mmCIF file of C-alpha atoms in Angstrom:
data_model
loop_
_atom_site.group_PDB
_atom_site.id
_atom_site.type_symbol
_atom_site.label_atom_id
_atom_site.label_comp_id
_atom_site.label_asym_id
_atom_site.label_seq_id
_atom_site.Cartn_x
_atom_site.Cartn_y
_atom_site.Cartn_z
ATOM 1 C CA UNK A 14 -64.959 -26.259 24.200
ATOM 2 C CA UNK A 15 -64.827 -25.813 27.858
ATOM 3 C CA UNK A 16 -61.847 -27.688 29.407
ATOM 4 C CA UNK A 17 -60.900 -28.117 32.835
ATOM 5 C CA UNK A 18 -57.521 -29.550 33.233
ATOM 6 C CA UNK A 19 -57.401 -30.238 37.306
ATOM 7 C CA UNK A 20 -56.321 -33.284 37.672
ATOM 8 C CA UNK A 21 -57.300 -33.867 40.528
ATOM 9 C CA UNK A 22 -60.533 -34.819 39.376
ATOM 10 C CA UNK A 23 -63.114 -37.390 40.309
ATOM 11 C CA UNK A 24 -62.741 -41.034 39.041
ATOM 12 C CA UNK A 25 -65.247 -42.816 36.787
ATOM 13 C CA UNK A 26 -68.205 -43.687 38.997
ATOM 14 C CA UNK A 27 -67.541 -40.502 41.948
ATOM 15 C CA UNK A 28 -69.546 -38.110 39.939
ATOM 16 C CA UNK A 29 -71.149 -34.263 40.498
ATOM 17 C CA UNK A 30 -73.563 -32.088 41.031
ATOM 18 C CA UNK A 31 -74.270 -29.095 40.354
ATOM 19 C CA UNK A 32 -77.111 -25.648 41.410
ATOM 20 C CA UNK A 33 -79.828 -26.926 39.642
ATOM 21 C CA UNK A 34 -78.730 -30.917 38.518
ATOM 22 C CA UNK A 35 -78.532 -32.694 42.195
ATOM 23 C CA UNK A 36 -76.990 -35.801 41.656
ATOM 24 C CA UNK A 37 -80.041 -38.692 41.746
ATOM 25 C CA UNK A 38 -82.547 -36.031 41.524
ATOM 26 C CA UNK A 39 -84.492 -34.299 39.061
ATOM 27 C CA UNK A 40 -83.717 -30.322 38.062
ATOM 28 C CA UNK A 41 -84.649 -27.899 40.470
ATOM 29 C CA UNK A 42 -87.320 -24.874 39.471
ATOM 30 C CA UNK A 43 -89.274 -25.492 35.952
ATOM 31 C CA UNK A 44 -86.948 -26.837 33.814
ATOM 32 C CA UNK A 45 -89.186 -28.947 31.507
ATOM 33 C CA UNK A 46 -90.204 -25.330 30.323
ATOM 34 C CA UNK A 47 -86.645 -25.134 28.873
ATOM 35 C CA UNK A 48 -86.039 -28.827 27.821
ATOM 36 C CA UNK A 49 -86.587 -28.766 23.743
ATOM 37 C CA UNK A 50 -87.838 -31.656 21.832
ATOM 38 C CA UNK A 51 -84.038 -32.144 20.258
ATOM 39 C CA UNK A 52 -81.210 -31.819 22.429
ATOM 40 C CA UNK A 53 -77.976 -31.624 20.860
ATOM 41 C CA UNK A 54 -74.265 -31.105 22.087
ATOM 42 C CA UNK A 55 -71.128 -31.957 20.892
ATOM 43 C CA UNK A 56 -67.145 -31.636 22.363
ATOM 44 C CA UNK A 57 -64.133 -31.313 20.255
ATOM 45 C CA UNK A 58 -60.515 -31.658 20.746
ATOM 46 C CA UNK A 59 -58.168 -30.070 18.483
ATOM 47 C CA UNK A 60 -54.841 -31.531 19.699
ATOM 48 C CA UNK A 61 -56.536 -35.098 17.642
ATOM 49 C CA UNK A 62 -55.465 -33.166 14.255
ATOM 50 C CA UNK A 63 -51.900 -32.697 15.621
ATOM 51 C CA UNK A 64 -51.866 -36.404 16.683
ATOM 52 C CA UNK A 65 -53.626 -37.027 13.300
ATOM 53 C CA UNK A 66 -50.230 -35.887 11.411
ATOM 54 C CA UNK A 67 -48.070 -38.863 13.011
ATOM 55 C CA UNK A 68 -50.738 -41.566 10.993
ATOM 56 C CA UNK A 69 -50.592 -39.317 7.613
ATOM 57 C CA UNK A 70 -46.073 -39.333 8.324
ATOM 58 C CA UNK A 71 -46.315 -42.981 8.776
ATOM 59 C CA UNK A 72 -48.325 -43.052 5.372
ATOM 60 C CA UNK A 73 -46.437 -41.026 3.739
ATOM 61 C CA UNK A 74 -43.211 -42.926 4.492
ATOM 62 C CA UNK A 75 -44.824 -46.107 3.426
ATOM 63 C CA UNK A 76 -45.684 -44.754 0.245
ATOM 64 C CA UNK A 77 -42.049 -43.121 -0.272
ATOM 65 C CA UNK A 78 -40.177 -46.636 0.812
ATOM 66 C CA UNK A 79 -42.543 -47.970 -2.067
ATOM 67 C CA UNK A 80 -42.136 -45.794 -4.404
ATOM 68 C CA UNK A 81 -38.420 -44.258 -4.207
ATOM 69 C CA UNK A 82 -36.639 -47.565 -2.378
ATOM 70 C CA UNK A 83 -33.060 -48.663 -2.956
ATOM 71 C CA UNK A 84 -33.365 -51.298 -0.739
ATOM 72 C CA UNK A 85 -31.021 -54.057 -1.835
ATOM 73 C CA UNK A 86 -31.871 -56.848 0.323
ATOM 74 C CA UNK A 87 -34.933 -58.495 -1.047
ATOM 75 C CA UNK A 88 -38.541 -57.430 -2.226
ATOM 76 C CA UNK A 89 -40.140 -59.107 1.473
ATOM 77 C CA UNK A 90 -38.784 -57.088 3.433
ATOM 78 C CA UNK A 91 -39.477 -54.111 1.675
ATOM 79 C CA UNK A 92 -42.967 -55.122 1.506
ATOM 80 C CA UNK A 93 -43.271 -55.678 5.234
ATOM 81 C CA UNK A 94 -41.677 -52.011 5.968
ATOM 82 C CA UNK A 95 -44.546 -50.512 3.654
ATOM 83 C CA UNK A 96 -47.394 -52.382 4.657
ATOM 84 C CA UNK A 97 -46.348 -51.692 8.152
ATOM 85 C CA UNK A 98 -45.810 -48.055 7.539
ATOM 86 C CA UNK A 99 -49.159 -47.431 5.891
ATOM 87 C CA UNK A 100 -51.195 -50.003 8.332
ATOM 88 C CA UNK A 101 -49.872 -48.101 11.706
ATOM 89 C CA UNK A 102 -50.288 -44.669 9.714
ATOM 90 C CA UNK A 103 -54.102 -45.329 8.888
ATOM 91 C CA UNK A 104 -54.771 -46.579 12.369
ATOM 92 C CA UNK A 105 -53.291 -43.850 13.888
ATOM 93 C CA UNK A 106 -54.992 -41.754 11.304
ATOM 94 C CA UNK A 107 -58.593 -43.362 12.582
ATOM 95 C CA UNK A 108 -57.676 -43.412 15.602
ATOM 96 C CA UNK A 109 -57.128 -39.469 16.008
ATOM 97 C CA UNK A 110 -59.641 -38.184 13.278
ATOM 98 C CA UNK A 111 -62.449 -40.612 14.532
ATOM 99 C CA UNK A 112 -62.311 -38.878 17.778
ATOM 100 C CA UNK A 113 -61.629 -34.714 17.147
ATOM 101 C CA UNK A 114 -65.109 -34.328 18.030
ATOM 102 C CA UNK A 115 -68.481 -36.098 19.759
ATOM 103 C CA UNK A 116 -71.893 -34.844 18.862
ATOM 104 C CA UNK A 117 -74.714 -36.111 20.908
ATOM 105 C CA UNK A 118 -78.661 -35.945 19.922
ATOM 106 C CA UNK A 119 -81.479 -36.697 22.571
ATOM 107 C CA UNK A 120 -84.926 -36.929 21.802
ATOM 108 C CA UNK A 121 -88.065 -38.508 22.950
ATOM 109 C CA UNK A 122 -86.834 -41.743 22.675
ATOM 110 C CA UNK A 123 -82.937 -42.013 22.877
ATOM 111 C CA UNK A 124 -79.632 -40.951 22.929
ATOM 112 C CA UNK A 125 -77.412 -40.854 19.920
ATOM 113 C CA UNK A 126 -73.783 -40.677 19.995
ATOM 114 C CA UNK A 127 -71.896 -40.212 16.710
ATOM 115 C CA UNK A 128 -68.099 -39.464 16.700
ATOM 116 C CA UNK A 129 -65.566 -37.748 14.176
ATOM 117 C CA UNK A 130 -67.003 -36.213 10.585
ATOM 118 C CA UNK A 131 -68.284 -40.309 9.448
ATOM 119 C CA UNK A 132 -70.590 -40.590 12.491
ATOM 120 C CA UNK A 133 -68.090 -43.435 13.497
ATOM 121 C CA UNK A 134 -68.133 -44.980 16.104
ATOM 122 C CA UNK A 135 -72.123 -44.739 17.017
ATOM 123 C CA UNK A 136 -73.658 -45.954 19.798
ATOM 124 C CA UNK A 137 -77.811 -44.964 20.508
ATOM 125 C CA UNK A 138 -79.188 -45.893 23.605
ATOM 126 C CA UNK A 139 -83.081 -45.920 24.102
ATOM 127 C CA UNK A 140 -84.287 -44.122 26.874
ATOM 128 C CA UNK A 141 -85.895 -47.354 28.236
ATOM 129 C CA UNK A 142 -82.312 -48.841 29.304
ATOM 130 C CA UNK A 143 -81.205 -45.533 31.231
ATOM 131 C CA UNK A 144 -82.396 -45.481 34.836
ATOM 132 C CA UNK A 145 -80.922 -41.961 35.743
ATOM 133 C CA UNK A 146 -78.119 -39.377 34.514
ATOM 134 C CA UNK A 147 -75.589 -37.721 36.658
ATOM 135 C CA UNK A 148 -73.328 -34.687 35.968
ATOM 136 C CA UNK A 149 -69.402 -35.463 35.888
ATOM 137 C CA UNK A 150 -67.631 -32.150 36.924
ATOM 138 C CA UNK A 151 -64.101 -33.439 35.459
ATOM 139 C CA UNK A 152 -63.617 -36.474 33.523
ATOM 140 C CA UNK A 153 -60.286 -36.835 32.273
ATOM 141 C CA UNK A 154 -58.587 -39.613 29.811
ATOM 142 C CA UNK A 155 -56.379 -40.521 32.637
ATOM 143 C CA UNK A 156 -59.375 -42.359 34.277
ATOM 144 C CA UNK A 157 -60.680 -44.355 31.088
ATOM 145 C CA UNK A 158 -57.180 -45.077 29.760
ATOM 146 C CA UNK A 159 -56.448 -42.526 27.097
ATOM 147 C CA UNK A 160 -58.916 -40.823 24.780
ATOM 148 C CA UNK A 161 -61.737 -42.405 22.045
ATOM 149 C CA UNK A 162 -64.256 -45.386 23.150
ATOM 150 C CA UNK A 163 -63.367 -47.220 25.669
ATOM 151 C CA UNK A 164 -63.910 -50.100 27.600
ATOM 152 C CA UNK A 165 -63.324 -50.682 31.776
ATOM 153 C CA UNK A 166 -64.821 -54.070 32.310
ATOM 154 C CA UNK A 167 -66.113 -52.945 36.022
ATOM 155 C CA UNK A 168 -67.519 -49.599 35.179
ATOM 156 C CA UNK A 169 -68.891 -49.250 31.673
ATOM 157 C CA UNK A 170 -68.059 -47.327 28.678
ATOM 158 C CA UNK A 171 -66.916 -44.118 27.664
ATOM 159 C CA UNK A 172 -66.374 -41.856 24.727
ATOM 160 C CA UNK A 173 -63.469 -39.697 25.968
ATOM 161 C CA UNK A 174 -62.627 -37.028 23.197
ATOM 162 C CA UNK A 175 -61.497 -33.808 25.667
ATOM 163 C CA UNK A 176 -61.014 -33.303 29.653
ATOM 164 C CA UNK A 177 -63.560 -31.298 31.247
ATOM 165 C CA UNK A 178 -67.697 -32.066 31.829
ATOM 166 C CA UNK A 179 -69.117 -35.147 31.331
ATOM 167 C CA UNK A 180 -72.780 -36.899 31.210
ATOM 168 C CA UNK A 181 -72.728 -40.323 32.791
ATOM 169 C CA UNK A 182 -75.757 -42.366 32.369
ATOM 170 C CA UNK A 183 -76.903 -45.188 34.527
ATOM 171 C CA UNK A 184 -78.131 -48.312 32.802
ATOM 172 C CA UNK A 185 -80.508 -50.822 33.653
ATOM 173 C CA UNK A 186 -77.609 -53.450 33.839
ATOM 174 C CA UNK A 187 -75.879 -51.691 35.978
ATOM 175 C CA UNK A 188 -73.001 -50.352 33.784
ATOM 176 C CA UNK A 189 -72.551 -46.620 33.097
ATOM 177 C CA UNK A 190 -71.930 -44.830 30.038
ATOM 178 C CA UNK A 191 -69.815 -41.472 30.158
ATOM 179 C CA UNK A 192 -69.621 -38.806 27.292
ATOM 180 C CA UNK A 193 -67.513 -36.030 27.466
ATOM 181 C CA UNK A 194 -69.969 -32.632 25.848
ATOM 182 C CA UNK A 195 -70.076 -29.203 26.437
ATOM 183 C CA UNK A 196 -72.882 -27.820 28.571
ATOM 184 C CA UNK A 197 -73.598 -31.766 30.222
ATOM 185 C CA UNK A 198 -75.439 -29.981 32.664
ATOM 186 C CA UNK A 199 -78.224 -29.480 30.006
ATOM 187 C CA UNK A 200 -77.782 -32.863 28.448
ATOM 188 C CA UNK A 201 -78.340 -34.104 31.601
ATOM 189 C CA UNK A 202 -81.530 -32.177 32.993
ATOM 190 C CA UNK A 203 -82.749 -32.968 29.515
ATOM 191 C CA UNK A 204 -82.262 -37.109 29.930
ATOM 192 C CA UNK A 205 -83.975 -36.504 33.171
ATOM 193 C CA UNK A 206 -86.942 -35.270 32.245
ATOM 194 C CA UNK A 207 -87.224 -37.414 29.520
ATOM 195 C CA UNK A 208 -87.014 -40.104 32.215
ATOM 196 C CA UNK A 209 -89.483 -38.459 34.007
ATOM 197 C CA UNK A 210 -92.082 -38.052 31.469
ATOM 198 C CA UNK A 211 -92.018 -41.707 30.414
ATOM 199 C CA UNK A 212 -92.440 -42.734 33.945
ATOM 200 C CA UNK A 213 -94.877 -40.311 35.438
ATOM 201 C CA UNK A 214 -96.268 -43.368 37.770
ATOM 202 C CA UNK A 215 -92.713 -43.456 39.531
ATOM 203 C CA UNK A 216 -91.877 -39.520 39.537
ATOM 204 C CA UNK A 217 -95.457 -38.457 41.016
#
């Protein structure tokens, strides 16, 4: 996982370039030589299993006050304190283990975005909505709101699971979507030439 904990970095929509990935341009040199049929990255975050132990202690209270209680005030509120417990402990517990890690698959025809071990949340986005794909130098949760899949009603979407490199795609409507993966560099010279290849009119 490469991180890159500035925080100084760039807001959602001021995004990067780098050698090689100009932003609004195509790769320089003969990179559809190097672009494979499959492209596949992930990111992962380990600090979401530390977060992931508050949920499972919230849980695990619930189920204690359940089973070992000595309250002596009535059976509804004792009911209320363990469905409370356990509900908070297995959002929490979604929350954090949904979003350790992001893998992302392009191929020919779209971009796949699965997140934690269940492939949950997914999003896949066909090619034919993405007008062009920019590299984000730093992305950090700060700029989306915290970290998972989220939501700024004038930007776009996001799946935020570590700070560091992003891919931000620009869609047809106008909205962006940003995913935080190692080596976005490649995912993005490989969305490019994708682009490129199913619109040879417009790139020649």
């Amino acid at each position: 996982m490469r991180d890159h904990p500035q925080e100084g970095a760039a807001a959602p929509g001021e995004h990067g370039s780098t050698d090689g990935v100009p932003a609004g341009g195509r790769p320089a040199g003969g990179a559809h030589a190097e672009i494979p049929e499959v492209w596949h990255g992930r990111a992962s975050n380990r600090v979401q299993w530390l977060l992931s132990s508050v949920g499972a202690a919230c849980m695990a209270l619930g189920i204690g006050l359940a089973v070992n209680s000595t309250w002596t005030s009535g059976l509804a509120p004792l009911v209320m304190a363990v469905v409370g417990c356990v509900a908070a402990g297995l959002l929490v517990l979604f929350g954090t283990l949904a979003f350790v890690h992001v893998a992302v698959r392009v191929d020919a025809d779209c971009l796949e975005v699965r997140c934690g071990h269940m492939g949950l949340p997914r999003r896949r986005i066909p090619l034919d909505s993405v007008v062009d794909a920019d590299f984000a130098p730093r992305v950090t949760p700060r700029h989306w709101g915290g970290w998972g899949y989220r939501w700024r009603p004038e930007q776009g979407t996001a799946v935020i699971v570590r700070r560091g490199e992003a891919m931000v795609l620009r869609l047809g409507d106008g909205r962006t979507f940003t995913i935080t993966v190692d080596d976005a560099e490649g995912a993005v010279r490989c969305v490019r030439e994708r682009l490129r290849l199913r619109r040879p009119a417009s790139a020649a």
